[in-house]
């Protein structure tokens, strides 16, 4: 663990130039880490080419070194500074970045030798995206490539607000830039881009806001195995992740669920309509609704980590979660929910 004497929080307007951005750049240039907003979740940023700063990221998060970081660029021209895109995928990479950048799509590509091993955990690939948030984009276009994992302690709930970052990392980082609530609320989609036999092929390493259906126009989407030859392909794919301190259970049929009278239960409902039978099924100690009223997956995604964090703070023993339909964005939501519910290692 790493401590600092004080964590300062400053507000940033949603503009690509502001005093807050200048402060963040200056702090990063001095080799420090800074928590910055992106459109997905808040990130814990460090200069991607400064090994000492990168080491602080791992210390602050208590993150194991086998888990590589995502590099964020502020302008498309910076892609070549971190990735060495082979000719056989150059066209599809250009098409993907044209369509989805800036935005929540991370590409895993062969790396440039200059990218430190700490960023890639010694892999020969690098994960890179151009974020669509004025603050992270503004800082990265002034500083250059920024390595940033989500700004939570390892294995815990990702932060979608500056207040959540403070809960996670207060006293561990010198600066948090408050850029408001995150627009998407779930971490970026991660794909490894390969040439494939007939069409380009994308190995889906993590489901996210850019859904499979949107990617299929550009190539074939295949599911990545969690682990190959005992090597983790995407540690974000670890079975247990995004975990609150209490137990999480995904329950399809609440009517036949057996409540333990000695325990406090929290409800994580999708729509919260009485006809779902969830709300009145039990005298809940706390409850949160992902998409109040009409069940919109985009709203559920934005509120997902916030609701999980709020139920965790209510100190319930068990969170009972209603599954969402596994289509479109629902795939990414259910991925996070299952891992929040997975047995802890
Ligand atoms: O939306 C996001 O992606 C957020 C914001 C801050 O940009 N970042 C984020 O970072 O979710 P993190 O560290 O929580 O997750 C990064 C994931 C990890 O699961 C890691 O294993 C995977 O990216 N990753 C990074 N480099 C990789 C590589 N070379 N090959 C495969 N997976 C990689
Ligand atoms: Mg994370």
GROMACS .gro file of C-alpha atoms and ligand atoms in nm:
model
  379
    1UNK     CA    1   0.000   0.000   0.000
    2UNK     CA    2   0.109   0.356  -0.058
    3UNK     CA    3   0.016   0.665   0.143
    4UNK     CA    4   0.026   1.037   0.066
    5UNK     CA    5  -0.011   1.321   0.316
    6UNK     CA    6  -0.317   1.464   0.144
    7UNK     CA    7  -0.553   1.384  -0.143
    8UNK     CA    8  -0.668   1.697  -0.320
    9UNK     CA    9  -0.984   1.700  -0.531
   10UNK     CA   10  -1.031   1.960  -0.804
   11UNK     CA   11  -1.325   2.018  -1.038
   12UNK     CA   12  -1.278   2.024  -1.412
   13UNK     CA   13  -1.517   2.177  -1.665
   14UNK     CA   14  -1.587   1.949  -1.961
   15UNK     CA   15  -1.345   2.131  -2.188
   16UNK     CA   16  -1.020   2.012  -2.336
   17UNK     CA   17  -0.824   2.299  -2.183
   18UNK     CA   18  -0.867   2.406  -1.823
   19UNK     CA   19  -0.656   2.481  -1.514
   20UNK     CA   20  -0.751   2.135  -1.380
   21UNK     CA   21  -0.609   1.970  -1.691
   22UNK     CA   22  -0.290   2.175  -1.663
   23UNK     CA   23  -0.255   2.068  -1.296
   24UNK     CA   24  -0.303   1.702  -1.388
   25UNK     CA   25  -0.041   1.725  -1.664
   26UNK     CA   26   0.207   1.894  -1.433
   27UNK     CA   27   0.152   1.631  -1.161
   28UNK     CA   28   0.192   1.345  -1.409
   29UNK     CA   29   0.508   1.502  -1.555
   30UNK     CA   30   0.651   1.506  -1.203
   31UNK     CA   31   0.613   1.126  -1.200
   32UNK     CA   32   0.301   1.115  -0.981
   33UNK     CA   33  -0.029   0.935  -1.031
   34UNK     CA   34  -0.361   1.120  -1.076
   35UNK     CA   35  -0.719   0.991  -1.079
   36UNK     CA   36  -0.894   1.115  -1.395
   37UNK     CA   37  -1.247   1.078  -1.533
   38UNK     CA   38  -1.320   0.892  -1.857
   39UNK     CA   39  -1.655   0.818  -2.022
   40UNK     CA   40  -1.645   0.459  -1.890
   41UNK     CA   41  -1.509   0.466  -1.533
   42UNK     CA   42  -1.249   0.679  -1.352
   43UNK     CA   43  -0.888   0.582  -1.424
   44UNK     CA   44  -0.572   0.597  -1.215
   45UNK     CA   45  -0.335   0.766  -1.458
   46UNK     CA   46   0.043   0.758  -1.495
   47UNK     CA   47   0.281   0.855  -1.777
   48UNK     CA   48   0.297   0.533  -1.984
   49UNK     CA   49   0.671   0.577  -2.041
   50UNK     CA   50   0.771   0.645  -1.679
   51UNK     CA   51   0.847   0.316  -1.500
   52UNK     CA   52   0.859   0.477  -1.153
   53UNK     CA   53   0.516   0.631  -1.199
   54UNK     CA   54   0.380   0.299  -1.329
   55UNK     CA   55   0.512   0.122  -1.020
   56UNK     CA   56   0.308   0.366  -0.808
   57UNK     CA   57  -0.010   0.263  -0.994
   58UNK     CA   58   0.041  -0.099  -0.888
   59UNK     CA   59   0.128   0.000  -0.530
   60UNK     CA   60  -0.173   0.232  -0.493
   61UNK     CA   61  -0.418  -0.026  -0.630
   62UNK     CA   62  -0.246  -0.324  -0.465
   63UNK     CA   63  -0.266  -0.471  -0.811
   64UNK     CA   64  -0.064  -0.781  -0.904
   65UNK     CA   65   0.199  -0.724  -1.172
   66UNK     CA   66   0.056  -0.995  -1.399
   67UNK     CA   67  -0.239  -0.765  -1.476
   68UNK     CA   68  -0.146  -0.530  -1.763
   69UNK     CA   69  -0.273  -0.171  -1.803
   70UNK     CA   70  -0.464   0.007  -2.079
   71UNK     CA   71  -0.286   0.294  -2.255
   72UNK     CA   72  -0.496   0.603  -2.332
   73UNK     CA   73  -0.406   0.834  -2.619
   74UNK     CA   74  -0.533   1.187  -2.678
   75UNK     CA   75  -0.489   1.190  -3.054
   76UNK     CA   76  -0.503   0.914  -3.313
   77UNK     CA   77  -0.151   0.992  -3.432
   78UNK     CA   78  -0.018   0.868  -3.096
   79UNK     CA   79  -0.126   0.510  -3.172
   80UNK     CA   80   0.204   0.443  -3.349
   81UNK     CA   81   0.398   0.552  -3.041
   82UNK     CA   82   0.267   0.250  -2.849
   83UNK     CA   83   0.148  -0.005  -3.107
   84UNK     CA   84   0.317  -0.152  -3.411
   85UNK     CA   85   0.020  -0.228  -3.635
   86UNK     CA   86   0.107  -0.504  -3.885
   87UNK     CA   87   0.014  -0.453  -4.251
   88UNK     CA   88  -0.239  -0.738  -4.255
   89UNK     CA   89  -0.462  -0.562  -3.999
   90UNK     CA   90  -0.381  -0.198  -4.084
   91UNK     CA   91  -0.707  -0.147  -4.278
   92UNK     CA   92  -0.935  -0.294  -4.015
   93UNK     CA   93  -0.759  -0.102  -3.735
   94UNK     CA   94  -0.809   0.219  -3.936
   95UNK     CA   95  -1.177   0.135  -3.986
   96UNK     CA   96  -1.232   0.054  -3.616
   97UNK     CA   97  -1.060   0.368  -3.491
   98UNK     CA   98  -1.252   0.577  -3.744
   99UNK     CA   99  -1.583   0.435  -3.623
  100UNK     CA  100  -1.529   0.398  -3.249
  101UNK     CA  101  -1.258   0.646  -3.138
  102UNK     CA  102  -1.275   0.849  -2.933
  103UNK     CA  103  -1.481   0.599  -2.735
  104UNK     CA  104  -1.501   0.288  -2.518
  105UNK     CA  105  -1.323   0.039  -2.746
  106UNK     CA  106  -0.979  -0.093  -2.644
  107UNK     CA  107  -0.766  -0.264  -2.907
  108UNK     CA  108  -0.500  -0.520  -2.817
  109UNK     CA  109  -0.221  -0.487  -3.075
  110UNK     CA  110   0.149  -0.577  -3.107
  111UNK     CA  111   0.344  -0.330  -2.892
  112UNK     CA  112   0.629  -0.095  -2.967
  113UNK     CA  113   0.951  -0.194  -2.790
  114UNK     CA  114   0.958   0.139  -2.600
  115UNK     CA  115   0.643   0.053  -2.403
  116UNK     CA  116   0.764  -0.055  -2.056
  117UNK     CA  117   0.702  -0.414  -1.944
  118UNK     CA  118   0.513  -0.280  -1.643
  119UNK     CA  119   0.238  -0.157  -1.877
  120UNK     CA  120   0.203  -0.487  -2.062
  121UNK     CA  121   0.309  -0.730  -1.787
  122UNK     CA  122   0.581  -0.849  -2.021
  123UNK     CA  123   0.333  -0.945  -2.299
  124UNK     CA  124   0.427  -0.856  -2.656
  125UNK     CA  125   0.093  -0.680  -2.701
  126UNK     CA  126  -0.043  -0.351  -2.570
  127UNK     CA  127  -0.404  -0.252  -2.497
  128UNK     CA  128  -0.485   0.098  -2.626
  129UNK     CA  129  -0.784   0.326  -2.656
  130UNK     CA  130  -0.867   0.691  -2.722
  131UNK     CA  131  -1.114   0.797  -2.452
  132UNK     CA  132  -1.415   1.017  -2.520
  133UNK     CA  133  -1.398   1.239  -2.215
  134UNK     CA  134  -1.269   1.594  -2.245
  135UNK     CA  135  -1.051   1.563  -1.933
  136UNK     CA  136  -0.871   1.234  -2.003
  137UNK     CA  137  -0.843   1.319  -2.373
  138UNK     CA  138  -0.717   1.670  -2.296
  139UNK     CA  139  -0.454   1.544  -2.050
  140UNK     CA  140  -0.336   1.268  -2.286
  141UNK     CA  141  -0.307   1.502  -2.582
  142UNK     CA  142  -0.081   1.735  -2.381
  143UNK     CA  143   0.122   1.472  -2.195
  144UNK     CA  144   0.131   1.182  -2.442
  145UNK     CA  145   0.020   0.820  -2.381
  146UNK     CA  146  -0.122   0.755  -2.034
  147UNK     CA  147  -0.148   0.415  -1.868
  148UNK     CA  148  -0.461   0.395  -1.654
  149UNK     CA  149  -0.642   0.106  -1.489
  150UNK     CA  150  -0.975   0.171  -1.321
  151UNK     CA  151  -0.924   0.384  -1.009
  152UNK     CA  152  -1.032   0.124  -0.754
  153UNK     CA  153  -0.841  -0.106  -0.524
  154UNK     CA  154  -0.773  -0.438  -0.699
  155UNK     CA  155  -1.074  -0.667  -0.731
  156UNK     CA  156  -1.319  -0.406  -0.601
  157UNK     CA  157  -1.602  -0.207  -0.754
  158UNK     CA  158  -1.501   0.030  -1.035
  159UNK     CA  159  -1.561   0.401  -0.957
  160UNK     CA  160  -1.800   0.600  -1.175
  161UNK     CA  161  -1.777   0.927  -0.978
  162UNK     CA  162  -1.503   1.129  -0.810
  163UNK     CA  163  -1.662   1.055  -0.471
  164UNK     CA  164  -1.629   0.682  -0.538
  165UNK     CA  165  -1.260   0.733  -0.627
  166UNK     CA  166  -1.208   0.914  -0.300
  167UNK     CA  167  -1.363   0.619  -0.113
  168UNK     CA  168  -1.128   0.381  -0.292
  169UNK     CA  169  -0.804   0.577  -0.307
  170UNK     CA  170  -0.830   0.872  -0.065
  171UNK     CA  171  -0.498   0.900   0.122
  172UNK     CA  172  -0.320   0.704  -0.152
  173UNK     CA  173  -0.312   0.951  -0.444
  174UNK     CA  174  -0.218   1.321  -0.441
  175UNK     CA  175  -0.485   1.439  -0.689
  176UNK     CA  176  -0.835   1.346  -0.804
  177UNK     CA  177  -0.989   1.542  -1.092
  178UNK     CA  178  -1.367   1.556  -1.068
  179UNK     CA  179  -1.517   1.548  -1.418
  180UNK     CA  180  -1.867   1.442  -1.314
  181UNK     CA  181  -2.044   1.107  -1.337
  182UNK     CA  182  -1.924   0.871  -1.612
  183UNK     CA  183  -2.143   0.864  -1.923
  184UNK     CA  184  -2.120   0.489  -1.995
  185UNK     CA  185  -2.058   0.347  -1.648
  186UNK     CA  186  -1.895   0.019  -1.755
  187UNK     CA  187  -1.534  -0.036  -1.860
  188UNK     CA  188  -1.442  -0.035  -2.228
  189UNK     CA  189  -1.490  -0.332  -2.458
  190UNK     CA  190  -1.153  -0.504  -2.516
  191UNK     CA  191  -1.075  -0.691  -2.838
  192UNK     CA  192  -0.758  -0.848  -2.974
  193UNK     CA  193  -0.747  -0.768  -3.344
  194UNK     CA  194  -0.623  -1.048  -3.573
  195UNK     CA  195  -0.609  -1.095  -3.951
  196UNK     CA  196  -0.831  -1.408  -3.956
  197UNK     CA  197  -0.866  -1.637  -4.257
  198UNK     CA  198  -1.131  -1.465  -4.467
  199UNK     CA  199  -1.225  -1.163  -4.261
  200UNK     CA  200  -1.055  -0.985  -3.972
  201UNK     CA  201  -1.117  -1.154  -3.641
  202UNK     CA  202  -1.175  -0.995  -3.299
  203UNK     CA  203  -1.120  -1.195  -2.982
  204UNK     CA  204  -1.354  -1.043  -2.727
  205UNK     CA  205  -1.150  -1.016  -2.406
  206UNK     CA  206  -1.403  -0.807  -2.214
  207UNK     CA  207  -1.762  -0.715  -2.305
  208UNK     CA  208  -1.837  -0.344  -2.271
  209UNK     CA  209  -2.026  -0.044  -2.411
  210UNK     CA  210  -1.928  -0.120  -2.774
  211UNK     CA  211  -2.148  -0.425  -2.828
  212UNK     CA  212  -2.078  -0.734  -3.037
  213UNK     CA  213  -2.341  -0.637  -3.294
  214UNK     CA  214  -2.159  -0.308  -3.364
  215UNK     CA  215  -1.825  -0.486  -3.411
  216UNK     CA  216  -1.961  -0.753  -3.646
  217UNK     CA  217  -1.977  -0.505  -3.933
  218UNK     CA  218  -1.596  -0.495  -3.929
  219UNK     CA  219  -1.502  -0.858  -3.864
  220UNK     CA  220  -1.584  -1.183  -3.693
  221UNK     CA  221  -1.624  -1.163  -3.315
  222UNK     CA  222  -1.508  -1.470  -3.127
  223UNK     CA  223  -1.518  -1.529  -2.753
  224UNK     CA  224  -1.178  -1.540  -2.590
  225UNK     CA  225  -1.096  -1.821  -2.354
  226UNK     CA  226  -1.035  -1.698  -2.001
  227UNK     CA  227  -0.708  -1.880  -1.973
  228UNK     CA  228  -0.481  -2.047  -2.228
  229UNK     CA  229  -0.201  -2.279  -2.121
  230UNK     CA  230  -0.233  -2.151  -1.765
  231UNK     CA  231  -0.167  -1.798  -1.887
  232UNK     CA  232  -0.428  -1.533  -1.825
  233UNK     CA  233  -0.526  -1.366  -2.154
  234UNK     CA  234  -0.718  -1.082  -1.995
  235UNK     CA  235  -0.695  -1.069  -1.620
  236UNK     CA  236  -1.006  -0.852  -1.622
  237UNK     CA  237  -1.157  -1.189  -1.705
  238UNK     CA  238  -1.070  -1.331  -1.363
  239UNK     CA  239  -1.383  -1.505  -1.235
  240UNK     CA  240  -1.403  -1.292  -0.919
  241UNK     CA  241  -1.386  -0.916  -0.974
  242UNK     CA  242  -1.588  -0.601  -0.912
  243UNK     CA  243  -1.667  -0.741  -0.572
  244UNK     CA  244  -1.839  -0.557  -0.287
  245UNK     CA  245  -1.750  -0.674   0.066
  246UNK     CA  246  -2.074  -0.870   0.101
  247UNK     CA  247  -2.196  -1.175  -0.090
  248UNK     CA  248  -2.384  -1.123  -0.418
  249UNK     CA  249  -2.639  -1.373  -0.549
  250UNK     CA  250  -2.803  -1.356  -0.890
  251UNK     CA  251  -3.159  -1.483  -0.842
  252UNK     CA  252  -3.400  -1.560  -1.126
  253UNK     CA  253  -3.697  -1.668  -0.921
  254UNK     CA  254  -3.722  -1.463  -0.607
  255UNK     CA  255  -4.050  -1.627  -0.498
  256UNK     CA  256  -3.871  -1.954  -0.423
  257UNK     CA  257  -3.566  -1.793  -0.264
  258UNK     CA  258  -3.510  -1.884   0.101
  259UNK     CA  259  -3.423  -1.586   0.317
  260UNK     CA  260  -3.224  -1.638   0.637
  261UNK     CA  261  -3.402  -1.435   0.908
  262UNK     CA  262  -3.067  -1.364   1.075
  263UNK     CA  263  -2.934  -1.184   0.767
  264UNK     CA  264  -2.978  -0.839   0.618
  265UNK     CA  265  -3.063  -0.844   0.248
  266UNK     CA  266  -3.017  -0.575  -0.015
  267UNK     CA  267  -3.203  -0.581  -0.345
  268UNK     CA  268  -3.047  -0.491  -0.678
  269UNK     CA  269  -3.350  -0.483  -0.909
  270UNK     CA  270  -3.351  -0.415  -1.280
  271UNK     CA  271  -3.682  -0.238  -1.334
  272UNK     CA  272  -3.827  -0.222  -0.986
  273UNK     CA  273  -4.183  -0.262  -1.106
  274UNK     CA  274  -4.419  -0.434  -0.861
  275UNK     CA  275  -4.521  -0.680  -1.133
  276UNK     CA  276  -4.170  -0.823  -1.124
  277UNK     CA  277  -4.250  -0.944  -0.773
  278UNK     CA  278  -3.907  -0.840  -0.653
  279UNK     CA  279  -3.973  -0.533  -0.452
  280UNK     CA  280  -4.246  -0.673  -0.227
  281UNK     CA  281  -4.091  -1.020  -0.195
  282UNK     CA  282  -3.904  -0.931   0.121
  283UNK     CA  283  -3.857  -0.657   0.375
  284UNK     CA  284  -3.534  -0.540   0.218
  285UNK     CA  285  -3.276  -0.365   0.433
  286UNK     CA  286  -3.177  -0.158   0.130
  287UNK     CA  287  -3.271  -0.151  -0.236
  288UNK     CA  288  -3.149  -0.002  -0.561
  289UNK     CA  289  -3.312  -0.007  -0.902
  290UNK     CA  290  -3.082  -0.015  -1.206
  291UNK     CA  291  -3.331   0.130  -1.448
  292UNK     CA  292  -3.628   0.275  -1.260
  293UNK     CA  293  -3.954   0.225  -1.442
  294UNK     CA  294  -3.889   0.106  -1.790
  295UNK     CA  295  -3.584  -0.116  -1.796
  296UNK     CA  296  -3.338   0.055  -2.025
  297UNK     CA  297  -3.007  -0.129  -2.049
  298UNK     CA  298  -2.806   0.189  -2.109
  299UNK     CA  299  -2.944   0.339  -1.788
  300UNK     CA  300  -2.875   0.014  -1.602
  301UNK     CA  301  -2.514   0.018  -1.727
  302UNK     CA  302  -2.459   0.376  -1.612
  303UNK     CA  303  -2.603   0.302  -1.267
  304UNK     CA  304  -2.461  -0.049  -1.218
  305UNK     CA  305  -2.142   0.020  -1.020
  306UNK     CA  306  -2.307   0.310  -0.835
  307UNK     CA  307  -2.592   0.083  -0.715
  308UNK     CA  308  -2.355  -0.198  -0.616
  309UNK     CA  309  -2.142   0.049  -0.418
  310UNK     CA  310  -2.446   0.197  -0.247
  311UNK     CA  311  -2.579  -0.146  -0.138
  312UNK     CA  312  -2.232  -0.237  -0.012
  313UNK     CA  313  -2.227   0.084   0.193
  314UNK     CA  314  -2.566  -0.010   0.346
  315UNK     CA  315  -2.381  -0.301   0.511
  316UNK     CA  316  -2.613  -0.576   0.402
  317UNK     CA  317  -2.499  -0.939   0.435
  318UNK     CA  318  -2.625  -1.045   0.094
  319UNK     CA  319  -2.712  -0.856  -0.224
  320UNK     CA  320  -2.986  -1.033  -0.418
  321UNK     CA  321  -2.957  -0.927  -0.781
  322UNK     CA  322  -3.214  -0.962  -1.056
  323UNK     CA  323  -3.054  -1.064  -1.387
  324UNK     CA  324  -3.097  -0.837  -1.691
  325UNK     CA  325  -3.164  -0.969  -2.040
  326UNK     CA  326  -2.840  -1.075  -2.203
  327UNK     CA  327  -2.866  -0.881  -2.527
  328UNK     CA  328  -2.664  -0.580  -2.643
  329UNK     CA  329  -2.533  -0.393  -2.339
  330UNK     CA  330  -2.693  -0.658  -2.116
  331UNK     CA  331  -2.401  -0.888  -2.201
  332UNK     CA  332  -2.154  -0.647  -2.037
  333UNK     CA  333  -2.382  -0.591  -1.736
  334UNK     CA  334  -2.430  -0.964  -1.674
  335UNK     CA  335  -2.054  -1.021  -1.712
  336UNK     CA  336  -1.989  -0.774  -1.427
  337UNK     CA  337  -2.276  -0.910  -1.219
  338UNK     CA  338  -2.161  -1.273  -1.247
  339UNK     CA  339  -1.809  -1.178  -1.149
  340UNK     CA  340  -1.934  -0.975  -0.854
  341UNK     CA  341  -2.122  -1.291  -0.751
  342UNK     CA  342  -1.832  -1.534  -0.814
  343UNK     CA  343  -1.659  -1.724  -0.534
  344UNK     CA  344  -1.369  -1.520  -0.400
  345UNK     CA  345  -1.027  -1.676  -0.459
  346LIG     O1  346  -1.280   0.168  -1.965
  346LIG     C1  347  -1.170   0.124  -1.933
  346LIG     O2  348  -1.110   0.041  -2.002
  346LIG     C2  349  -1.108   0.176  -1.802
  346LIG     C3  350  -1.082   0.324  -1.819
  346LIG     C4  351  -1.003   0.382  -1.705
  346LIG     O3  352  -1.020   0.348  -1.941
  346LIG     N1  353  -0.989   0.104  -1.769
  346LIG     C5  354  -0.990  -0.023  -1.721
  346LIG     O4  355  -0.865  -0.072  -1.685
  346LIG     O5  356  -1.092  -0.089  -1.710
  346LIG     P1  357  -0.843  -0.203  -1.598
  346LIG     O6  358  -0.701  -0.205  -1.563
  346LIG     O7  359  -0.938  -0.208  -1.486
  346LIG     O8  360  -0.869  -0.318  -1.698
  346LIG     C6  361  -0.778  -0.335  -1.803
  346LIG     C7  362  -0.793  -0.470  -1.862
  346LIG     C8  363  -0.733  -0.573  -1.772
  346LIG     O9  364  -0.826  -0.677  -1.751
  346LIG     C9  365  -0.616  -0.623  -1.850
  346LIG    O10  366  -0.592  -0.755  -1.831
  346LIG    C10  367  -0.655  -0.597  -1.993
  346LIG    O11  368  -0.720  -0.474  -1.985
  346LIG     N2  369  -0.535  -0.583  -2.075
  346LIG    C11  370  -0.445  -0.484  -2.072
  346LIG     N3  371  -0.344  -0.509  -2.156
  346LIG    C12  372  -0.371  -0.627  -2.217
  346LIG    C13  373  -0.306  -0.706  -2.316
  346LIG     N4  374  -0.190  -0.670  -2.369
  346LIG     N5  375  -0.365  -0.821  -2.352
  346LIG    C14  376  -0.482  -0.859  -2.298
  346LIG     N6  377  -0.550  -0.789  -2.206
  346LIG    C15  378  -0.494  -0.674  -2.164
  347LIG    MG1  379  -1.058  -0.259  -1.334
   0.00000   0.00000   0.00000
